[in-house]
Amino acid sequence: MQNTDLNKDIQFFANCGPIRVWSLVITILGDLCQKPEDFITGRALGHLVARLGVNNQALRVALHRLRRDGWIRTERDGRSSNYYLSNQGQTMVVSVRNRIYQSNPPKKIPIYLIVAPPSVSATDFANTLPENACNLSTRIALFLGDATLPPNYLQMPLEANPVPDWITEIIAPSALQSEFYILQKAIRTVLSEQVPTTIVDRTILRLIILHHWRRLILRQSLLADILLPDQWPGAMARRQVSVALTRYDRPDLSALNACLDDRT
């Protein structure tokens, strides 16, 4: 029997944006499968995504895509299957784990303004920039830390604090800020409720919060955490997420698998 209180809590996140099933599966495996040998059973995975509104056909399509693209691997277990992150999947998940779970991002990383000469094309300029750079205009960008750049580029520390509104809009667009605000509001509402008593219900709340946070934080520029004030919506959402992930702690995977397998 489904928990009606949990259904109400899940509904609080209805306005937080669409759920892409393949991405939801990565959220689930990335959070629950912390070691290469960890897996989630097919029955357990099916139950978790069903509670979040995903049907079996959509899950099958997502799993096929993730296998094809090298994110996951499958092992048969009798008439069922167990799902693991592949080596590639583990590498990709670990590469962004700090961004997702970090409760206090560093504020002391230096930020530099880079300006290219007029002779450099926009394409060549973009190709020159380090991965963590953010274009401000055709030949002007901000980036974190030091970078090896052509000698005719101007490179200087950024001193502006606070930054002008137009830079804020580039590194944290209004639409993204609105999504962060909606998410932190939904989390705050759920946190005002009693903690679910079952491992399954706590896990489902954890996963829906984590998924929407992961979806947003991986779209956010790294510069936002350093340049924007502590009360911008992204920072507020991070604090709410940190509280929620502590309250709805990561379950013991073997216990979760056993519990959900017994339900089917």
C-alpha atoms as a printed R data frame, in Angstrom:
    type eleno elety resid chain resno      x       y       z
1   ATOM     1    CA   MET     A     1  0.000   0.000   0.000
2   ATOM     2    CA   GLN     A     2  1.367   3.412  -0.955
3   ATOM     3    CA   ASN     A     3  2.036   6.034   1.677
4   ATOM     4    CA   THR     A     4 -0.346   8.943   1.013
5   ATOM     5    CA   ASP     A     5  1.831  11.312   3.051
6   ATOM     6    CA   LEU     A     6  4.783  10.449   0.843
7   ATOM     7    CA   ASN     A     7  2.663  11.018  -2.267
8   ATOM     8    CA   LYS     A     8  1.856  14.494  -0.940
9   ATOM     9    CA   ASP     A     9  5.543  15.203  -0.301
10  ATOM    10    CA   ILE     A    10  6.496  14.042  -3.787
11  ATOM    11    CA   GLN     A    11  3.859  16.361  -5.235
12  ATOM    12    CA   PHE     A    12  5.644  19.360  -3.684
13  ATOM    13    CA   PHE     A    13  8.356  18.814  -6.324
14  ATOM    14    CA   ALA     A    14  5.958  18.769  -9.283
15  ATOM    15    CA   ASN     A    15  6.959  22.317 -10.262
16  ATOM    16    CA   CYS     A    16 10.696  21.691 -10.014
17  ATOM    17    CA   GLY     A    17 11.051  20.716 -13.654
18  ATOM    18    CA   PRO     A    18 10.698  17.627 -15.823
19  ATOM    19    CA   ILE     A    19 12.296  14.326 -14.895
20  ATOM    20    CA   ARG     A    20 14.288  12.658 -17.666
21  ATOM    21    CA   VAL     A    21 14.226   8.983 -16.848
22  ATOM    22    CA   TRP     A    22 17.776   8.163 -17.961
23  ATOM    23    CA   SER     A    23 19.088  11.018 -15.806
24  ATOM    24    CA   LEU     A    24 16.996   9.865 -12.843
25  ATOM    25    CA   VAL     A    25 18.535   6.391 -13.129
26  ATOM    26    CA   ILE     A    26 22.017   7.936 -13.022
27  ATOM    27    CA   THR     A    27 21.019   9.921  -9.934
28  ATOM    28    CA   ILE     A    28 19.829   6.714  -8.255
29  ATOM    29    CA   LEU     A    29 22.846   4.580  -9.133
30  ATOM    30    CA   GLY     A    30 25.270   7.433  -8.534
31  ATOM    31    CA   ASP     A    31 23.929   7.989  -5.034
32  ATOM    32    CA   LEU     A    32 23.214   4.449  -3.902
33  ATOM    33    CA   CYS     A    33 26.088   2.599  -5.604
34  ATOM    34    CA   GLN     A    34 29.123   4.165  -3.982
35  ATOM    35    CA   LYS     A    35 31.510   1.301  -4.814
36  ATOM    36    CA   PRO     A    36 32.100  -0.445  -8.166
37  ATOM    37    CA   GLU     A    37 30.677  -3.705  -6.823
38  ATOM    38    CA   ASP     A    38 27.445  -2.077  -5.612
39  ATOM    39    CA   PHE     A    39 24.265  -2.769  -7.554
40  ATOM    40    CA   ILE     A    40 20.538  -2.196  -7.410
41  ATOM    41    CA   THR     A    41 18.167  -4.985  -8.328
42  ATOM    42    CA   GLY     A    42 15.775  -4.546 -11.213
43  ATOM    43    CA   ARG     A    43 12.786  -4.929  -8.925
44  ATOM    44    CA   ALA     A    44 14.112  -2.318  -6.503
45  ATOM    45    CA   LEU     A    45 14.898   0.130  -9.310
46  ATOM    46    CA   GLY     A    46 11.476  -0.374 -10.851
47  ATOM    47    CA   HIS     A    47  9.751   0.321  -7.537
48  ATOM    48    CA   LEU     A    48 11.745   3.488  -6.843
49  ATOM    49    CA   VAL     A    49 11.105   5.062 -10.237
50  ATOM    50    CA   ALA     A    50  7.446   4.010 -10.200
51  ATOM    51    CA   ARG     A    51  6.904   6.005  -7.010
52  ATOM    52    CA   LEU     A    52  8.304   9.006  -8.884
53  ATOM    53    CA   GLY     A    53  5.842   8.574 -11.753
54  ATOM    54    CA   VAL     A    54  7.944   6.551 -14.209
55  ATOM    55    CA   ASN     A    55  6.320   3.573 -15.930
56  ATOM    56    CA   ASN     A    56  8.024   0.309 -16.913
57  ATOM    57    CA   GLN     A    57  8.224   1.135 -20.611
58  ATOM    58    CA   ALA     A    58  9.964   4.469 -19.975
59  ATOM    59    CA   LEU     A    59 12.389   2.734 -17.608
60  ATOM    60    CA   ARG     A    60 13.210   0.036 -20.180
61  ATOM    61    CA   VAL     A    61 13.944   2.677 -22.827
62  ATOM    62    CA   ALA     A    62 16.177   4.591 -20.401
63  ATOM    63    CA   LEU     A    63 18.102   1.467 -19.376
64  ATOM    64    CA   HIS     A    64 18.639   0.528 -23.012
65  ATOM    65    CA   ARG     A    65 20.027   3.990 -23.732
66  ATOM    66    CA   LEU     A    66 22.322   3.914 -20.691
67  ATOM    67    CA   ARG     A    67 23.700   0.482 -21.637
68  ATOM    68    CA   ARG     A    68 24.217   1.597 -25.232
69  ATOM    69    CA   ASP     A    69 26.052   4.746 -24.122
70  ATOM    70    CA   GLY     A    70 28.264   2.855 -21.665
71  ATOM    71    CA   TRP     A    71 26.881   4.281 -18.419
72  ATOM    72    CA   ILE     A    72 25.644   1.051 -16.862
73  ATOM    73    CA   ARG     A    73 26.151  -2.696 -17.044
74  ATOM    74    CA   THR     A    74 23.705  -5.465 -16.273
75  ATOM    75    CA   GLU     A    75 24.096  -8.889 -14.718
76  ATOM    76    CA   ARG     A    76 21.362 -11.490 -14.817
77  ATOM    77    CA   ASP     A    77 20.175 -12.889 -11.509
78  ATOM    78    CA   GLY     A    78 17.765 -15.694 -12.262
79  ATOM    79    CA   ARG     A    79 14.747 -14.133 -13.973
80  ATOM    80    CA   SER     A    80 15.717 -10.642 -12.890
81  ATOM    81    CA   SER     A    81 18.681  -8.311 -13.467
82  ATOM    82    CA   ASN     A    82 21.038  -6.323 -11.298
83  ATOM    83    CA   TYR     A    83 22.232  -2.898 -12.421
84  ATOM    84    CA   TYR     A    84 25.707  -1.474 -11.864
85  ATOM    85    CA   LEU     A    85 27.475   1.659 -12.962
86  ATOM    86    CA   SER     A    86 30.041   0.726 -15.603
87  ATOM    87    CA   ASN     A    87 33.663   1.804 -15.239
88  ATOM    88    CA   GLN     A    88 32.846   4.752 -17.471
89  ATOM    89    CA   GLY     A    89 29.740   5.509 -15.447
90  ATOM    90    CA   GLN     A    90 31.691   5.404 -12.187
91  ATOM    91    CA   THR     A    91 34.289   7.776 -13.619
92  ATOM    92    CA   MET     A    92 31.650  10.255 -14.775
93  ATOM    93    CA   VAL     A    93 29.741  10.116 -11.497
94  ATOM    94    CA   VAL     A    94 32.859  10.556  -9.370
95  ATOM    95    CA   SER     A    95 34.010  13.503 -11.503
96  ATOM    96    CA   VAL     A    96 31.001  15.587 -10.413
97  ATOM    97    CA   ARG     A    97 30.354  14.077  -6.981
98  ATOM    98    CA   ASN     A    98 32.072  16.915  -5.145
99  ATOM    99    CA   ARG     A    99 29.974  19.542  -6.914
100 ATOM   100    CA   ILE     A   100 26.761  17.739  -6.029
101 ATOM   101    CA   TYR     A   101 27.395  16.844  -2.394
102 ATOM   102    CA   GLN     A   102 29.647  19.699  -1.273
103 ATOM   103    CA   SER     A   103 27.823  21.674   1.418
104 ATOM   104    CA   ASN     A   104 30.319  24.559   1.587
105 ATOM   105    CA   PRO     A   105 31.993  25.322  -1.761
106 ATOM   106    CA   PRO     A   106 35.340  27.110  -1.497
107 ATOM   107    CA   LYS     A   107 35.273  30.906  -1.691
108 ATOM   108    CA   LYS     A   108 39.009  31.600  -1.928
109 ATOM   109    CA   ILE     A   109 39.732  30.399  -5.460
110 ATOM   110    CA   PRO     A   110 41.109  33.340  -7.477
111 ATOM   111    CA   ILE     A   111 39.087  34.507 -10.473
112 ATOM   112    CA   TYR     A   112 40.708  36.111 -13.489
113 ATOM   113    CA   LEU     A   113 39.419  38.309 -16.260
114 ATOM   114    CA   ILE     A   114 40.786  37.412 -19.668
115 ATOM   115    CA   VAL     A   115 40.639  39.629 -22.756
116 ATOM   116    CA   ALA     A   116 41.781  38.485 -26.192
117 ATOM   117    CA   PRO     A   117 43.076  40.872 -28.867
118 ATOM   118    CA   PRO     A   118 40.699  41.886 -31.705
119 ATOM   119    CA   SER     A   119 42.606  39.688 -34.156
120 ATOM   120    CA   VAL     A   120 41.412  36.506 -32.379
121 ATOM   121    CA   SER     A   121 38.179  35.045 -33.730
122 ATOM   122    CA   ALA     A   122 35.349  34.161 -31.373
123 ATOM   123    CA   THR     A   123 35.814  30.466 -32.207
124 ATOM   124    CA   ASP     A   124 39.545  30.502 -31.532
125 ATOM   125    CA   PHE     A   125 38.943  32.384 -28.294
126 ATOM   126    CA   ALA     A   126 36.407  29.823 -27.105
127 ATOM   127    CA   ASN     A   127 38.774  26.977 -27.963
128 ATOM   128    CA   THR     A   128 41.566  28.625 -25.968
129 ATOM   129    CA   LEU     A   129 39.589  28.937 -22.752
130 ATOM   130    CA   PRO     A   130 39.929  26.452 -19.902
131 ATOM   131    CA   GLU     A   131 36.954  24.249 -19.099
132 ATOM   132    CA   ASN     A   132 35.831  26.287 -16.084
133 ATOM   133    CA   ALA     A   133 35.743  29.598 -17.965
134 ATOM   134    CA   CYS     A   134 32.626  31.647 -18.613
135 ATOM   135    CA   ASN     A   135 32.300  33.869 -21.665
136 ATOM   136    CA   LEU     A   136 31.168  37.414 -20.953
137 ATOM   137    CA   SER     A   137 31.326  38.537 -24.580
138 ATOM   138    CA   THR     A   138 33.052  37.607 -27.839
139 ATOM   139    CA   ARG     A   139 36.630  37.999 -26.547
140 ATOM   140    CA   ILE     A   140 36.156  38.481 -22.801
141 ATOM   141    CA   ALA     A   141 35.771  35.748 -20.187
142 ATOM   142    CA   LEU     A   142 36.131  34.895 -16.520
143 ATOM   143    CA   PHE     A   143 37.819  31.778 -15.265
144 ATOM   144    CA   LEU     A   144 38.862  30.118 -12.026
145 ATOM   145    CA   GLY     A   145 42.511  29.734 -11.074
146 ATOM   146    CA   ASP     A   146 45.543  30.062 -13.310
147 ATOM   147    CA   ALA     A   147 45.570  29.120 -16.964
148 ATOM   148    CA   THR     A   148 48.215  28.937 -19.656
149 ATOM   149    CA   LEU     A   149 47.132  31.463 -22.255
150 ATOM   150    CA   PRO     A   150 48.734  33.060 -25.318
151 ATOM   151    CA   PRO     A   151 51.142  35.872 -24.351
152 ATOM   152    CA   ASN     A   152 49.118  38.527 -26.171
153 ATOM   153    CA   TYR     A   153 46.042  37.902 -24.001
154 ATOM   154    CA   LEU     A   154 45.299  40.258 -21.127
155 ATOM   155    CA   GLN     A   155 44.887  38.382 -17.859
156 ATOM   156    CA   MET     A   156 44.147  40.096 -14.518
157 ATOM   157    CA   PRO     A   157 42.551  39.242 -11.170
158 ATOM   158    CA   LEU     A   158 38.898  40.157 -10.860
159 ATOM   159    CA   GLU     A   159 38.433  42.689  -8.058
160 ATOM   160    CA   ALA     A   160 34.742  43.592  -8.475
161 ATOM   161    CA   ASN     A   161 32.665  42.674  -5.440
162 ATOM   162    CA   PRO     A   162 29.754  42.554  -5.824
163 ATOM   163    CA   VAL     A   163 29.794  41.948  -9.540
164 ATOM   164    CA   PRO     A   164 27.479  43.976 -11.792
165 ATOM   165    CA   ASP     A   165 23.998  42.593 -12.435
166 ATOM   166    CA   TRP     A   166 24.786  41.830 -16.060
167 ATOM   167    CA   ILE     A   167 27.598  39.462 -15.013
168 ATOM   168    CA   THR     A   168 25.300  37.825 -12.474
169 ATOM   169    CA   GLU     A   169 22.790  37.203 -15.272
170 ATOM   170    CA   ILE     A   170 25.461  35.461 -17.356
171 ATOM   171    CA   ILE     A   171 26.838  33.178 -14.651
172 ATOM   172    CA   ALA     A   172 23.437  32.562 -12.997
173 ATOM   173    CA   PRO     A   173 20.593  33.377 -15.415
174 ATOM   174    CA   SER     A   174 17.273  34.467 -13.945
175 ATOM   175    CA   ALA     A   175 15.551  31.304 -15.169
176 ATOM   176    CA   LEU     A   176 18.085  29.111 -13.349
177 ATOM   177    CA   GLN     A   177 17.793  31.214 -10.200
178 ATOM   178    CA   SER     A   178 14.019  30.762 -10.323
179 ATOM   179    CA   GLU     A   179 14.420  26.998 -10.504
180 ATOM   180    CA   PHE     A   180 16.763  27.026  -7.519
181 ATOM   181    CA   TYR     A   181 14.208  29.096  -5.602
182 ATOM   182    CA   ILE     A   182 11.365  26.700  -6.407
183 ATOM   183    CA   LEU     A   183 13.484  23.734  -5.337
184 ATOM   184    CA   GLN     A   184 14.588  25.213  -2.023
185 ATOM   185    CA   LYS     A   185 10.985  26.196  -1.276
186 ATOM   186    CA   ALA     A   186  9.799  22.622  -1.941
187 ATOM   187    CA   ILE     A   187 12.572  21.160   0.230
188 ATOM   188    CA   ARG     A   188 11.787  23.547   3.049
189 ATOM   189    CA   THR     A   189  8.134  22.479   2.923
190 ATOM   190    CA   VAL     A   190  9.011  18.790   3.043
191 ATOM   191    CA   LEU     A   191 11.460  19.327   5.895
192 ATOM   192    CA   SER     A   192  8.617  20.791   7.937
193 ATOM   193    CA   GLU     A   193  6.904  17.384   7.809
194 ATOM   194    CA   GLN     A   194  7.693  14.389   9.985
195 ATOM   195    CA   VAL     A   195 10.504  12.127   8.808
196 ATOM   196    CA   PRO     A   196  9.106   8.981   7.119
197 ATOM   197    CA   THR     A   197  9.509   5.889   9.238
198 ATOM   198    CA   THR     A   198 10.461   3.440   6.480
199 ATOM   199    CA   ILE     A   199 13.767   3.091   4.674
200 ATOM   200    CA   VAL     A   200 11.955   3.122   1.320
201 ATOM   201    CA   ASP     A   201 10.052   6.358   1.896
202 ATOM   202    CA   ARG     A   202 13.127   8.159   3.214
203 ATOM   203    CA   THR     A   203 15.108   6.960   0.206
204 ATOM   204    CA   ILE     A   204 12.482   8.162  -2.259
205 ATOM   205    CA   LEU     A   205 12.468  11.634  -0.704
206 ATOM   206    CA   ARG     A   206 16.247  11.686  -0.739
207 ATOM   207    CA   LEU     A   207 16.373  10.725  -4.410
208 ATOM   208    CA   ILE     A   208 13.820  13.214  -5.706
209 ATOM   209    CA   ILE     A   209 15.539  16.057  -3.845
210 ATOM   210    CA   LEU     A   210 18.969  14.935  -5.000
211 ATOM   211    CA   HIS     A   211 17.858  14.508  -8.592
212 ATOM   212    CA   HIS     A   212 16.443  18.015  -8.952
213 ATOM   213    CA   TRP     A   213 19.496  19.458  -7.203
214 ATOM   214    CA   ARG     A   214 21.872  17.500  -9.422
215 ATOM   215    CA   ARG     A   215 19.991  18.638 -12.526
216 ATOM   216    CA   LEU     A   216 20.429  22.293 -11.541
217 ATOM   217    CA   ILE     A   217 23.893  22.322  -9.994
218 ATOM   218    CA   LEU     A   218 25.452  20.725 -13.085
219 ATOM   219    CA   ARG     A   219 24.007  23.562 -15.175
220 ATOM   220    CA   GLN     A   220 25.374  26.222 -12.840
221 ATOM   221    CA   SER     A   221 28.694  27.921 -13.473
222 ATOM   222    CA   LEU     A   222 31.346  27.223 -10.858
223 ATOM   223    CA   LEU     A   223 31.853  30.986 -10.713
224 ATOM   224    CA   ALA     A   224 28.440  31.507  -9.105
225 ATOM   225    CA   ASP     A   225 29.483  29.869  -5.834
226 ATOM   226    CA   ILE     A   226 32.366  32.295  -5.483
227 ATOM   227    CA   LEU     A   227 31.074  35.537  -6.967
228 ATOM   228    CA   LEU     A   228 27.480  35.623  -5.744
229 ATOM   229    CA   PRO     A   229 26.305  36.433  -2.204
230 ATOM   230    CA   ASP     A   230 25.288  33.777   0.312
231 ATOM   231    CA   GLN     A   231 21.611  34.601  -0.146
232 ATOM   232    CA   TRP     A   232 21.344  34.003  -3.870
233 ATOM   233    CA   PRO     A   233 18.843  31.177  -4.627
234 ATOM   234    CA   GLY     A   234 21.500  28.640  -5.557
235 ATOM   235    CA   ALA     A   235 23.262  29.013  -2.217
236 ATOM   236    CA   MET     A   236 19.948  28.866  -0.361
237 ATOM   237    CA   ALA     A   237 19.021  25.682  -2.223
238 ATOM   238    CA   ARG     A   238 22.408  24.146  -1.391
239 ATOM   239    CA   ARG     A   239 21.821  24.691   2.316
240 ATOM   240    CA   GLN     A   240 18.374  23.110   2.133
241 ATOM   241    CA   VAL     A   241 19.748  20.154   0.169
242 ATOM   242    CA   SER     A   242 22.502  19.627   2.732
243 ATOM   243    CA   VAL     A   243 19.949  19.478   5.545
244 ATOM   244    CA   ALA     A   244 17.715  17.135   3.546
245 ATOM   245    CA   LEU     A   245 20.496  14.695   2.645
246 ATOM   246    CA   THR     A   246 21.422  14.490   6.319
247 ATOM   247    CA   ARG     A   247 17.828  13.991   7.393
248 ATOM   248    CA   TYR     A   248 17.086  11.427   4.673
249 ATOM   249    CA   ASP     A   249 20.414   9.655   4.906
250 ATOM   250    CA   ARG     A   250 21.760   7.257   2.308
251 ATOM   251    CA   PRO     A   251 20.318   3.801   3.025
252 ATOM   252    CA   ASP     A   252 22.193   0.568   3.375
253 ATOM   253    CA   LEU     A   253 21.945  -0.712  -0.188
254 ATOM   254    CA   SER     A   254 21.597  -4.399   0.657
255 ATOM   255    CA   ALA     A   255 18.788  -3.606   3.114
256 ATOM   256    CA   LEU     A   256 17.024  -1.428   0.521
257 ATOM   257    CA   ASN     A   257 17.306  -4.088  -2.175
258 ATOM   258    CA   ALA     A   258 15.977  -6.745   0.188
259 ATOM   259    CA   CYS     A   259 13.093  -4.564   1.327
260 ATOM   260    CA   LEU     A   260 11.991  -3.659  -2.201
261 ATOM   261    CA   ASP     A   261 12.489  -7.161  -3.583
262 ATOM   262    CA   ASP     A   262 10.117  -8.435  -0.889
263 ATOM   263    CA   ARG     A   263  7.422  -6.039  -2.129
264 ATOM   264    CA   THR     A   264  7.231  -7.511  -5.601
